mmCIF file of C-alpha atoms in Angstrom:
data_model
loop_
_atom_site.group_PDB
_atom_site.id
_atom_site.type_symbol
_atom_site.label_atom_id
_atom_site.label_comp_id
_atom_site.label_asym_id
_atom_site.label_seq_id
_atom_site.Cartn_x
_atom_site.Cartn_y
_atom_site.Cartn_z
ATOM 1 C CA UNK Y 18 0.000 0.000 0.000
ATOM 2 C CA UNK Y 19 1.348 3.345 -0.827
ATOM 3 C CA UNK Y 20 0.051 7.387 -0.357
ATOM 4 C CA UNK Y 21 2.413 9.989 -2.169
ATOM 5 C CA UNK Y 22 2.129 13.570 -1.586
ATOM 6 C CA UNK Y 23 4.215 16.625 -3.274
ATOM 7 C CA UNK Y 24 5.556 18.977 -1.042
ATOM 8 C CA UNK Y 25 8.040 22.319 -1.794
ATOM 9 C CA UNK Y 26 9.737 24.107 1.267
ATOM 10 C CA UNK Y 27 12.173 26.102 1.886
ATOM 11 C CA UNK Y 28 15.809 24.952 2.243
ATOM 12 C CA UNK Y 29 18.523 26.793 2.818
ATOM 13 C CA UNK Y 30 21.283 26.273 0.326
ATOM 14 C CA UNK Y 31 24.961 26.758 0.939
ATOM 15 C CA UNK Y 32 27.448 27.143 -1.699
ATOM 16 C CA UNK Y 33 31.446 25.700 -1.807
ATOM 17 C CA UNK Y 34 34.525 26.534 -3.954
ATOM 18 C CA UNK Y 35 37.464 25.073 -4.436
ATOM 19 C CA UNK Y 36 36.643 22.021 -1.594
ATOM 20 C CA UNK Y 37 37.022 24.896 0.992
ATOM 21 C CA UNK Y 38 33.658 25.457 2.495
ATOM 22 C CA UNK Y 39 31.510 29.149 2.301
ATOM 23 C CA UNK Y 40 28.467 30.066 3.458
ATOM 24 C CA UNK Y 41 26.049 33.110 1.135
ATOM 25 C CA UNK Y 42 22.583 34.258 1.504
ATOM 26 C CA UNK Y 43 21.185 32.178 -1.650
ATOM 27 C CA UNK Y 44 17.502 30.162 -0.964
ATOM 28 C CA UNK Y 45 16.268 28.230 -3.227
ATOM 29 C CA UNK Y 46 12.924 26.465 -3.039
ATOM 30 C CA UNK Y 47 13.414 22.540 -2.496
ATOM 31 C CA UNK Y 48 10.728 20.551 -3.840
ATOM 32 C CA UNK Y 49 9.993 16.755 -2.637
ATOM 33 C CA UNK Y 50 7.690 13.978 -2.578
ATOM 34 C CA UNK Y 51 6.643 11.947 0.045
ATOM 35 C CA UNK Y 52 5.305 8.317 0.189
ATOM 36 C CA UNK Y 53 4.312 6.004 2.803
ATOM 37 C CA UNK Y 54 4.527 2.282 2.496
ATOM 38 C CA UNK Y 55 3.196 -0.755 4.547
ATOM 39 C CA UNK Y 56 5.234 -3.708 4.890
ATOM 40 C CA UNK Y 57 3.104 -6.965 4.680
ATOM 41 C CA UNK Y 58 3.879 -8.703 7.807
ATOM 42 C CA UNK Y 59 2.294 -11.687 6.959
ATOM 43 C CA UNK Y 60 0.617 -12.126 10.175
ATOM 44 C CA UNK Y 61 4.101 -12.095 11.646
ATOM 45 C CA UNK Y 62 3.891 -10.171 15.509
ATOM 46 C CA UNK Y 63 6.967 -8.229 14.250
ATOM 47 C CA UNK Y 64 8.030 -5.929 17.232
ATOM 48 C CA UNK Y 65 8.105 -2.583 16.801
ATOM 49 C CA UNK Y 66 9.229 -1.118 20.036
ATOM 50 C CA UNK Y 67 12.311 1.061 20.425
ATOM 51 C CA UNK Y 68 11.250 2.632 16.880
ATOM 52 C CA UNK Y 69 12.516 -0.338 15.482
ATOM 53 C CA UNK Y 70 16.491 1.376 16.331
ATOM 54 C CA UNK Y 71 17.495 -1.957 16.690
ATOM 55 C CA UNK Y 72 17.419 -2.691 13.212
ATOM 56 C CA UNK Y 73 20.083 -2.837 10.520
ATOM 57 C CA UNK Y 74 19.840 -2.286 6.795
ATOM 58 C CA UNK Y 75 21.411 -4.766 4.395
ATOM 59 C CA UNK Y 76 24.875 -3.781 2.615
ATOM 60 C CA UNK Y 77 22.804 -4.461 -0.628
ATOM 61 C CA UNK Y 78 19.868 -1.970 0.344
ATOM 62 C CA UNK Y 79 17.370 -4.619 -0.523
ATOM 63 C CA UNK Y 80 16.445 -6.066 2.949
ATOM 64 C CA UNK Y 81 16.135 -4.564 6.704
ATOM 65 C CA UNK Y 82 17.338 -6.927 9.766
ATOM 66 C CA UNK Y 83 14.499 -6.400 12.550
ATOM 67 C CA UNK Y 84 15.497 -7.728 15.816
ATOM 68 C CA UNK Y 85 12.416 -9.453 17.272
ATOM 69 C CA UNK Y 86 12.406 -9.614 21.335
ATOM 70 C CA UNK Y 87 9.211 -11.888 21.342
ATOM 71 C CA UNK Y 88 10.894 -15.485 20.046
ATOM 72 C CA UNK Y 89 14.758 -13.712 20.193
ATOM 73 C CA UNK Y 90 15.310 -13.735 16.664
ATOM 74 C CA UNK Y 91 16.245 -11.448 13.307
ATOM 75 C CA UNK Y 92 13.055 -10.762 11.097
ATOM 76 C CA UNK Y 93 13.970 -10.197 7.248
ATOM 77 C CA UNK Y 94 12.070 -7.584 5.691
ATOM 78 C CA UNK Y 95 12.360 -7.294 1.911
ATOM 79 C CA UNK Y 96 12.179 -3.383 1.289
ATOM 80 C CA UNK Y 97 11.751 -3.887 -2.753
ATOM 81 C CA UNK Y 98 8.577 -6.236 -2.571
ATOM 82 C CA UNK Y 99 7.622 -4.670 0.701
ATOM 83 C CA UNK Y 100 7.069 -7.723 2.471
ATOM 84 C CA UNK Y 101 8.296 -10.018 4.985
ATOM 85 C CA UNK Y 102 10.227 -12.919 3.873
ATOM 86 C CA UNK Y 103 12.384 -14.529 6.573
ATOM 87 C CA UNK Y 104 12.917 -15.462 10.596
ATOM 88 C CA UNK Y 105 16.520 -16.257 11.771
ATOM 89 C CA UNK Y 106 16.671 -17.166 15.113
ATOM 90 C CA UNK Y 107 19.177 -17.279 17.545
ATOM 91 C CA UNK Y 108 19.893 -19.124 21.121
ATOM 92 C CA UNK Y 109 19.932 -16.669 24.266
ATOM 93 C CA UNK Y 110 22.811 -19.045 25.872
ATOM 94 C CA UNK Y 111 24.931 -21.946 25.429
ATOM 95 C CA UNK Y 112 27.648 -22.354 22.615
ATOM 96 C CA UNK Y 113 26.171 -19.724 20.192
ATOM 97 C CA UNK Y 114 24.206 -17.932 22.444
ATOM 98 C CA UNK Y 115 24.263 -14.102 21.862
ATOM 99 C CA UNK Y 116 23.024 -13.368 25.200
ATOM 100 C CA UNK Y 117 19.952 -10.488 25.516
ATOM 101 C CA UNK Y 118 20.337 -8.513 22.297
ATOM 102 C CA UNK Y 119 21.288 -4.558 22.411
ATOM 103 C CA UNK Y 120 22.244 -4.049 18.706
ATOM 104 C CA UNK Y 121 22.461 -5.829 15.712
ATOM 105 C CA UNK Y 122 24.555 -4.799 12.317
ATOM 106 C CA UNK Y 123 24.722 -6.245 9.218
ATOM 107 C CA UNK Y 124 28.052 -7.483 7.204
ATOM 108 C CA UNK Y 125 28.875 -8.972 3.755
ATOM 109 C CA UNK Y 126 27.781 -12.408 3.029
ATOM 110 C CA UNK Y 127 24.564 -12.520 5.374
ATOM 111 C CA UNK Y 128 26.398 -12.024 8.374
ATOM 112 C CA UNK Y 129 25.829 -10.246 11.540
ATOM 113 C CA UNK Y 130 27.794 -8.714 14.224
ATOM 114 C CA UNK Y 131 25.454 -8.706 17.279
ATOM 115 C CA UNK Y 132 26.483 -6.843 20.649
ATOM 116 C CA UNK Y 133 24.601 -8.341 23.770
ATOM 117 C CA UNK Y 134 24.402 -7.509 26.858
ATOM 118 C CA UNK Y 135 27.303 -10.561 28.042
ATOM 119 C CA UNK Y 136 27.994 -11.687 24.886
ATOM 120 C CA UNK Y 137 29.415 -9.823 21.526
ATOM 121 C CA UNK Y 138 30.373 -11.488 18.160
ATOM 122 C CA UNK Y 139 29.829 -12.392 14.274
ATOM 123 C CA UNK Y 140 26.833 -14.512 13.599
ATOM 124 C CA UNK Y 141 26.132 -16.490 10.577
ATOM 125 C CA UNK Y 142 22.497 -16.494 9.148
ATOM 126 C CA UNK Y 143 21.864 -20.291 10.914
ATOM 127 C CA UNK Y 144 22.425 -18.460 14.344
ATOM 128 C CA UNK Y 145 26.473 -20.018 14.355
ATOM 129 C CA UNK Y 146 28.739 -17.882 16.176
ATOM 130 C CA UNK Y 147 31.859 -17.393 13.792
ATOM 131 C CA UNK Y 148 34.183 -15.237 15.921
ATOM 132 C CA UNK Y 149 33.737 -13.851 19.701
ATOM 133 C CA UNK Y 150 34.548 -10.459 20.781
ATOM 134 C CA UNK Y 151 36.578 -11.514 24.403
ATOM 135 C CA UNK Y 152 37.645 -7.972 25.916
ATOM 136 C CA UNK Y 153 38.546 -10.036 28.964
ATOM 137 C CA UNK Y 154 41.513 -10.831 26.887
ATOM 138 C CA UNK Y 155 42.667 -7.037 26.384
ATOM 139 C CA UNK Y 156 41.505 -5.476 29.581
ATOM 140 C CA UNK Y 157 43.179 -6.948 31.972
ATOM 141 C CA UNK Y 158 44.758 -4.101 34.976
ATOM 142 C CA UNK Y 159 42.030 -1.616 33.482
ATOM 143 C CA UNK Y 160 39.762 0.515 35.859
ATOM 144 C CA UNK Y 161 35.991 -0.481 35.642
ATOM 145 C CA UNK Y 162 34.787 0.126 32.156
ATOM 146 C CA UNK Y 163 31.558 -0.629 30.484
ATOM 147 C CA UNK Y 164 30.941 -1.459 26.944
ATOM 148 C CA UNK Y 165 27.767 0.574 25.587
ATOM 149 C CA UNK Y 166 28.031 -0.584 22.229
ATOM 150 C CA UNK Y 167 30.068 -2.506 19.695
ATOM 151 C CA UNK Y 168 30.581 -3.167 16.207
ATOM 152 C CA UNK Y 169 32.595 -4.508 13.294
ATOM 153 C CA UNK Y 170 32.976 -3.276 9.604
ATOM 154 C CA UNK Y 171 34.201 -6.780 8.182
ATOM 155 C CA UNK Y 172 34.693 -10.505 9.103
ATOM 156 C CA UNK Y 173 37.941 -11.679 9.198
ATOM 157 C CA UNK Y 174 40.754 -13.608 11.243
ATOM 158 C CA UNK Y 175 42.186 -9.887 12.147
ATOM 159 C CA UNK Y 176 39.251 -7.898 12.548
ATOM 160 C CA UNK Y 177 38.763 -5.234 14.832
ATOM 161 C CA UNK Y 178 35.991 -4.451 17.036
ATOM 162 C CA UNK Y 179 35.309 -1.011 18.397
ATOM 163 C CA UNK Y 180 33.618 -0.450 21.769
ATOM 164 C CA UNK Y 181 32.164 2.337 23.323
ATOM 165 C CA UNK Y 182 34.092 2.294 26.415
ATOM 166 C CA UNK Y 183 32.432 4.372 29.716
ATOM 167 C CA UNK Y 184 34.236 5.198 33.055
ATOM 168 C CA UNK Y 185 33.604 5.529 36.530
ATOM 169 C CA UNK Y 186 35.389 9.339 35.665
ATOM 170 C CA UNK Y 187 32.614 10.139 33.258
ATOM 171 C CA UNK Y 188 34.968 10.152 30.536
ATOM 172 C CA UNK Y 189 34.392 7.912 27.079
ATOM 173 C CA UNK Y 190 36.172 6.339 24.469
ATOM 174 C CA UNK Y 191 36.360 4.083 21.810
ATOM 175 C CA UNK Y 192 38.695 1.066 22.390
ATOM 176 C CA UNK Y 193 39.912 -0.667 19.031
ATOM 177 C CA UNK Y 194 41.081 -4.418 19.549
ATOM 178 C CA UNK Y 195 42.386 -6.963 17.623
ATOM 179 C CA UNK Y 196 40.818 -10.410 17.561
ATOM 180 C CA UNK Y 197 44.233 -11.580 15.795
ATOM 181 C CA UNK Y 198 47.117 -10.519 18.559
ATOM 182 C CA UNK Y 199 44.632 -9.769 21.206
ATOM 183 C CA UNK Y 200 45.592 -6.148 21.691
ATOM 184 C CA UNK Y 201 44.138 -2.442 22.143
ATOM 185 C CA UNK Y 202 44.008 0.920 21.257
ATOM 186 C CA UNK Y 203 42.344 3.752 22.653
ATOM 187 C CA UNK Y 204 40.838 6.867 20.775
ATOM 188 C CA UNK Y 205 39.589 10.362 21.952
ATOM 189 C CA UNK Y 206 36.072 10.806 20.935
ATOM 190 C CA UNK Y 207 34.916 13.797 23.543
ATOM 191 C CA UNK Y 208 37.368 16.233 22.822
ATOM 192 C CA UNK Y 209 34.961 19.076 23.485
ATOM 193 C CA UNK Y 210 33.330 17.064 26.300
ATOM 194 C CA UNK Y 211 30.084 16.828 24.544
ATOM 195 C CA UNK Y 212 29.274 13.748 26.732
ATOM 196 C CA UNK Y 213 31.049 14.794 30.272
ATOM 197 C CA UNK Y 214 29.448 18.561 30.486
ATOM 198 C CA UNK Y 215 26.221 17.340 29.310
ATOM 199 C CA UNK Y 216 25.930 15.005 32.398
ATOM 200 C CA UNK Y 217 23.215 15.771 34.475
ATOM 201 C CA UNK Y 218 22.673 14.229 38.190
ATOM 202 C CA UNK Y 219 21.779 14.862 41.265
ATOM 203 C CA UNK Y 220 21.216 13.074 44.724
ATOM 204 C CA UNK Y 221 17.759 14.193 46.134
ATOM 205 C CA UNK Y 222 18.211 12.308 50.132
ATOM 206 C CA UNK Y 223 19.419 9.033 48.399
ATOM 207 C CA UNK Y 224 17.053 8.761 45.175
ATOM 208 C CA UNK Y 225 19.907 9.325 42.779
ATOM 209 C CA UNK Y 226 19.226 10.931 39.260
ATOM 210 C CA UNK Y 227 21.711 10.360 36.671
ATOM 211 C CA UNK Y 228 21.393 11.877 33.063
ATOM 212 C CA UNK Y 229 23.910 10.902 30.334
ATOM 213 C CA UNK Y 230 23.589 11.980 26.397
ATOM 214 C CA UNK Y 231 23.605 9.038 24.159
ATOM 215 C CA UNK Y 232 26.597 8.414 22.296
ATOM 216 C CA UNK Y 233 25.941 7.118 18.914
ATOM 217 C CA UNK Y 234 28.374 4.123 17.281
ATOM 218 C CA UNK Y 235 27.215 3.553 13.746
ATOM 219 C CA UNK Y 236 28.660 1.776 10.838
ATOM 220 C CA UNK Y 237 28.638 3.883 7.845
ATOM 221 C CA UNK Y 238 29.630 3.918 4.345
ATOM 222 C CA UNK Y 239 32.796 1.571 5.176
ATOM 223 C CA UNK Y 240 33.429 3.600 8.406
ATOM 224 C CA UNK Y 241 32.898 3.629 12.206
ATOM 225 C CA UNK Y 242 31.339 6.881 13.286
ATOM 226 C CA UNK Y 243 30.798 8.662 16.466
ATOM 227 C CA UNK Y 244 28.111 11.320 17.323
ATOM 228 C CA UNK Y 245 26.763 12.446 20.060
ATOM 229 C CA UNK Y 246 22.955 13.915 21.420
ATOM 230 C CA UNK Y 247 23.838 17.327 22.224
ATOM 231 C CA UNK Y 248 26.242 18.243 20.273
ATOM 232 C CA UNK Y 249 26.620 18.034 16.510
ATOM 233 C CA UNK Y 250 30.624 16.927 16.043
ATOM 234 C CA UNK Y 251 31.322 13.466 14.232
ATOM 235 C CA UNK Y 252 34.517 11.457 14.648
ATOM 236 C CA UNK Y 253 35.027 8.907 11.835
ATOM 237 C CA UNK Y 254 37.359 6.391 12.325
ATOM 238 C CA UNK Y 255 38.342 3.183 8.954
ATOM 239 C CA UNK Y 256 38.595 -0.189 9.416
ATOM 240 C CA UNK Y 257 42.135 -0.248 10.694
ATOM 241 C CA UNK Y 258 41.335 2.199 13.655
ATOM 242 C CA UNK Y 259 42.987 5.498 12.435
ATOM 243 C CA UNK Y 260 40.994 8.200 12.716
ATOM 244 C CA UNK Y 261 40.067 10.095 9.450
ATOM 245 C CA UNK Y 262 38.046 12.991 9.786
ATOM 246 C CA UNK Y 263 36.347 15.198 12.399
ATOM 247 C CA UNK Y 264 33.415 16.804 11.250
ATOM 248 C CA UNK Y 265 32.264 20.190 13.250
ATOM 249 C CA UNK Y 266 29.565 22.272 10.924
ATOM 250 C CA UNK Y 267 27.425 25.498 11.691
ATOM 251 C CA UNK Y 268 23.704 25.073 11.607
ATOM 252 C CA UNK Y 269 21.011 27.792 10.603
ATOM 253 C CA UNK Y 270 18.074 25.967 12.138
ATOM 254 C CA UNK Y 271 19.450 24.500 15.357
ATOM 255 C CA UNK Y 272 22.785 25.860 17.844
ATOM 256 C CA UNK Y 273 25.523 23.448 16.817
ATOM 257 C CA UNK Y 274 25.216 21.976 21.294
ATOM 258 C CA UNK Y 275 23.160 22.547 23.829
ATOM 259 C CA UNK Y 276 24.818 25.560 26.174
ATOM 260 C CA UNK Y 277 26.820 24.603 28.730
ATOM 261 C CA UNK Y 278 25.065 24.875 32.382
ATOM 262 C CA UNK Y 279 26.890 25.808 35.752
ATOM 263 C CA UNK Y 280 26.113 22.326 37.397
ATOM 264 C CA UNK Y 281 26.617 23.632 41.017
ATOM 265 C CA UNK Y 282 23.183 25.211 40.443
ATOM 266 C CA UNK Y 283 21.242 21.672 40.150
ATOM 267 C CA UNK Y 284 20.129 21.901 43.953
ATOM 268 C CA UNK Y 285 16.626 20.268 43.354
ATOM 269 C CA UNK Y 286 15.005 17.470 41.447
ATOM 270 C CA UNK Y 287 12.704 20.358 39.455
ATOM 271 C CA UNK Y 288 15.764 22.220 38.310
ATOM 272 C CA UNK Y 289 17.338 18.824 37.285
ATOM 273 C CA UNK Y 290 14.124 18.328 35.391
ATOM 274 C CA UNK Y 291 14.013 22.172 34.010
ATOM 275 C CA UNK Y 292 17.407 21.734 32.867
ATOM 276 C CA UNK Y 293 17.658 18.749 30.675
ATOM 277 C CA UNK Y 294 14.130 19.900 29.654
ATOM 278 C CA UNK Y 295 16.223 23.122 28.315
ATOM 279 C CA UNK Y 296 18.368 21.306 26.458
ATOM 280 C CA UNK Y 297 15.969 18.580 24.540
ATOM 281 C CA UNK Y 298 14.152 22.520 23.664
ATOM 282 C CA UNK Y 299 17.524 23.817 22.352
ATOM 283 C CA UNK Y 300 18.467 20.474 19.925
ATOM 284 C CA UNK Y 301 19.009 16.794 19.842
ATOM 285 C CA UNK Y 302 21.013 14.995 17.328
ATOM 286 C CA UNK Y 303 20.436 11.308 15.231
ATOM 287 C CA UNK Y 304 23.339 9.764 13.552
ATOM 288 C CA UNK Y 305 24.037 10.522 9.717
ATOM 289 C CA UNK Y 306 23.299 8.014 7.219
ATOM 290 C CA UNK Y 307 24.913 7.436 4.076
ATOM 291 C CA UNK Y 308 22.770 7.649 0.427
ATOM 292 C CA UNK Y 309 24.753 5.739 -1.647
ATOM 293 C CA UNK Y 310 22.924 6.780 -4.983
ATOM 294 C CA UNK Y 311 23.515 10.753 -4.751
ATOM 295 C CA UNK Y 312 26.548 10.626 -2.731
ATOM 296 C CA UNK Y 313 25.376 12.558 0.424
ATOM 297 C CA UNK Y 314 25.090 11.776 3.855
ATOM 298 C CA UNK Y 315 22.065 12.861 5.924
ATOM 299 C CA UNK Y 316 21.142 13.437 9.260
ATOM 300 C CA UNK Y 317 18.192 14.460 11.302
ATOM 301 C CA UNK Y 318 18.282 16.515 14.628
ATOM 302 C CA UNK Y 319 15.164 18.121 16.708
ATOM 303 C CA UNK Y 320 13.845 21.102 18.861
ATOM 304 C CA UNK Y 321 10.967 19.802 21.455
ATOM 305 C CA UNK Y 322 8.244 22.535 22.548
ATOM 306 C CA UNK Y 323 6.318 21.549 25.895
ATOM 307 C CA UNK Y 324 3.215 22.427 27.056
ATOM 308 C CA UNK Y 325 1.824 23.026 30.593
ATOM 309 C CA UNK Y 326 0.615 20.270 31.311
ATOM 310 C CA UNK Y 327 2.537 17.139 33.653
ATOM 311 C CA UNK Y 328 1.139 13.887 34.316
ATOM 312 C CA UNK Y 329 1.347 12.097 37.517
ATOM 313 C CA UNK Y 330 4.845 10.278 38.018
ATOM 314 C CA UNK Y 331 6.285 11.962 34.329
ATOM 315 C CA UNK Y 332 9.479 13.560 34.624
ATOM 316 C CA UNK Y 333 9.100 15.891 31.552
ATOM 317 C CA UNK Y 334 5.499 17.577 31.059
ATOM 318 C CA UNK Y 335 3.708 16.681 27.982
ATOM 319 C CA UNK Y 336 5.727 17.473 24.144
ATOM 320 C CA UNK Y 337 3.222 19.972 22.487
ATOM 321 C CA UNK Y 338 5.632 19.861 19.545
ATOM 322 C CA UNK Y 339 8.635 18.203 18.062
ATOM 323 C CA UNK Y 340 10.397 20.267 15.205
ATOM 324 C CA UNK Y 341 12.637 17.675 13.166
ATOM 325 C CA UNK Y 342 15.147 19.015 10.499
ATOM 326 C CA UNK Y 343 16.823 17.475 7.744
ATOM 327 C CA UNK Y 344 20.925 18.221 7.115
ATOM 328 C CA UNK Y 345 22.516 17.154 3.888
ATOM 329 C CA UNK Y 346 26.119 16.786 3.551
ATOM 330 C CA UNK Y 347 28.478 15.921 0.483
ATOM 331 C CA UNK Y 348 30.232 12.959 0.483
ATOM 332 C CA UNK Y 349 33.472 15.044 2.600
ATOM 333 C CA UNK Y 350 30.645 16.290 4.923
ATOM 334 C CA UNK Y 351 30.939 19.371 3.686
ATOM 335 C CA UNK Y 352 27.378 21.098 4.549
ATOM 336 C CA UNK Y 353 25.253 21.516 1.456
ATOM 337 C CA UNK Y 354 21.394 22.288 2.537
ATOM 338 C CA UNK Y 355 19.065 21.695 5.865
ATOM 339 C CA UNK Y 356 15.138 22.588 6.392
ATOM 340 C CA UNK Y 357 12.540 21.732 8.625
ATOM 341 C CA UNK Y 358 10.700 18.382 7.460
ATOM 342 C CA UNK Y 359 6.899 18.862 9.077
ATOM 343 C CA UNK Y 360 5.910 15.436 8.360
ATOM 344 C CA UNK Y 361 8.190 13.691 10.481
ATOM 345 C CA UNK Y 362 7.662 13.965 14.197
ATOM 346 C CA UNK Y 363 10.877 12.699 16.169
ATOM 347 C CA UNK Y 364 14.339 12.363 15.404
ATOM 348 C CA UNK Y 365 15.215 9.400 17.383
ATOM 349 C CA UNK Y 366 13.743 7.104 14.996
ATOM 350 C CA UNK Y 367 14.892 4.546 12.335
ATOM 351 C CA UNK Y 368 15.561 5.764 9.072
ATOM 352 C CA UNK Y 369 18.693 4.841 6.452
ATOM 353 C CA UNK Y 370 18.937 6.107 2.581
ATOM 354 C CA UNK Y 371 17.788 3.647 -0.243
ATOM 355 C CA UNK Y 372 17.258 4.364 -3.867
ATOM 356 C CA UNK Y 373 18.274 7.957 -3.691
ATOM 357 C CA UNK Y 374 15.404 8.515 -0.825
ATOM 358 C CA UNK Y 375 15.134 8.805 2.300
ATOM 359 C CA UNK Y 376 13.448 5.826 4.239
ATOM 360 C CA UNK Y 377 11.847 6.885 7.760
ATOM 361 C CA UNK Y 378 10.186 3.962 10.157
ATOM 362 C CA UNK Y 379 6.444 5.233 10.945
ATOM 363 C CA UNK Y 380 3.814 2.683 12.666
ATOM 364 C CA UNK Y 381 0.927 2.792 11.371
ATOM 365 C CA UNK Y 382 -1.815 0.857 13.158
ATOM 366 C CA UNK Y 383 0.971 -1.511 14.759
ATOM 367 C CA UNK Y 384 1.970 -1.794 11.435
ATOM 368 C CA UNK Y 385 5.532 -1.709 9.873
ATOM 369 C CA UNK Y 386 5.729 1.478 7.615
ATOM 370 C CA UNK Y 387 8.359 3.889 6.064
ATOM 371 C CA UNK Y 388 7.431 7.368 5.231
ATOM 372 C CA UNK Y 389 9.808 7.894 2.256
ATOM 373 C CA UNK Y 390 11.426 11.283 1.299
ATOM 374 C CA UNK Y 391 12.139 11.764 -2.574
ATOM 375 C CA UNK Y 392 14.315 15.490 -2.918
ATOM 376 C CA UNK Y 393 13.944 16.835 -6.493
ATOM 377 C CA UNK Y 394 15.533 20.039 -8.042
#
């Protein structure tokens, strides 16, 4: 089933020379379509909590991975026939167990890397773990460290895995190891403390309240990348570890972070509450995704509007409105347009690029959909 509607808006369009990056005053009117399609489940109960986040699109394009926490298995969704086509499912423990499920990726050759909550590693599409990812191996003499996330770009005998690595001293990185001579490497990924500043806690008589931005780890056009919630830098690593770009650009729409808040002055649970309500009003950032047809990466960030009103037990009063923009980037991530997309409604959703548009999860009547922007000059 499909609906398409035109749409033009207003973009703002930024212009380049030479490589070297300059802004001008030119606007241009951006015109796109919109479509929304329903995946036929097939009376499959496929689970659609979380925004379907845990999900992973194919290296082909042609098929979504949708991790399903009923039965603890991968659901294959065909995105050209619109359809589902496939369970794979996978033991919770013993040899091949993948323990509870956190994230899911997708390699070459129908292969996954899955990072659970005890247990990390590549998975075949039988549910056969190939290759473990053993930190215990590497870590030995560290301080307490937990592993938010991992992922691999590529099976192999000397593969490395990246992990999100989280301190008791509120500082982050991203470990690199070997599986090959079981050794490490550490990399800066905060260096203008987006993650420690925006930190938010407070003890209110032994009821502790601890706020931490999400740190995204994504796999991306052949490279690891690392963004964060509240502000919009991106560290992009290759498959041997090095570090090859930093990307810090200069919205229009949105401040480029939240601004910085004198912590001493969170004396009370409603000021706690005020506060990160502040910054979810100011911006929130999504990952970029890579569109593979045009070249371009895109990303989505947001600006929240609350109303008055506060139910019982909520910690935030109710959203009134959730403004979600659209940032396109050349393939150097060198900033090329942004605009406000009505349609969409939060930023913390699944979406990827296929076929030159952009492919955004919606439910619709507990029903798998994808509201699908087409840009045309």
């Amino acid at each position: 089933m499909k609906h398409t509607t035109a749409y033009t808006f207003l973009f703002l369009a930024f212009l380049f020379s030479c490589g070297k990056k300059e802004t001008a005053d030119l606007k241009n009117n951006f015109s796109y379509q919109l479509d929304t399609v329903l995946i036929d489940g097939k009376e499959k109960n496929l689970d659609l909590s979380r925004n379907i986040i845990n999900s992973a699109l194919n290296m082909e394009e042609s098929a979504i991975y949708l991790f399903n926490k009923f039965d603890h298995s991968i659901d294959v969704i065909n995105l050209d026939q619109l359809e589902y086509v496939q369970n794979i499912p996978f033991d919770k423990e013993g040899p091949n167990g993948t323990s509870n499920i956190i994230y899911i990726y997708a390699l070459k050759d129908e292969l996954f890397f899955i990072k659970g909550s005890v247990k990390s590693g590549v998975y075949d599409k039988n549910g056969r773990l190939l290759k473990s990812a053993d930190w215990s191996k590497v870590n030995d003499g560290d301080d307490f460290q937990m592993l938010r996330n991992e992922l691999v770009l590529e099976y192999s005998d000397s593969m490395k895995v990246f992990g999100l690595a989280f301190s008791f001293d509120r500082s982050i990185h991203l470990d690199v190891m070997s599986v090959e001579t079981n050794t490490k490497k550490r990399l800066e990924i905060d260096m203008e403390k987006a993650y420690q500043n925006n930190i938010l806690e407070f003890d209110d008589d032994g009821r502790y309240f601890f706020l931490d931005p999400m740190v995204h780890l994504t796999s991306v056009n052949g490279y690891v990348m690392v963004s964060h919630d509240f502000s919009n830098e991106i560290y992009i690593f290759n498959a041997a570890g090095q570090q090859v770009k930093k990307v810090i650009y200069e919205p229009t729409l949105t401040p480029k972070s939240v601004k910085q808040v004198d912590k001493k002055g969170i004396v009370s649970v409603d000021i706690l509450q005020n506060t990160y309500q502040g910054f979810l009003e100011q911006v929130k950032f999504s990952p970029p995704v890579w569109d593979q047809v045009n070249k371009r990466y895109l990303r989505l960030s947001a600006q929240r509007v609350y109303s008055d009103i506060k139910q019982e037990n909520s910690f935030l009063p109710q959203t009134k409105e959730t403004k979600v923009f659209l940032t396109v980037f050349d393939e150097d991530f060198n900033l090329i347009s942004e605009g406000e997309v009505p349609e969409f409604n939060s930023e913390s959703v699944k979406y990827f690029a296929k076929d030159g548009k952009l492919w955004y999860f919606t439910n619709v009547d507990d029903e798998l959909g994808f509201i699908r922007l087409n840009f045309s000059n």
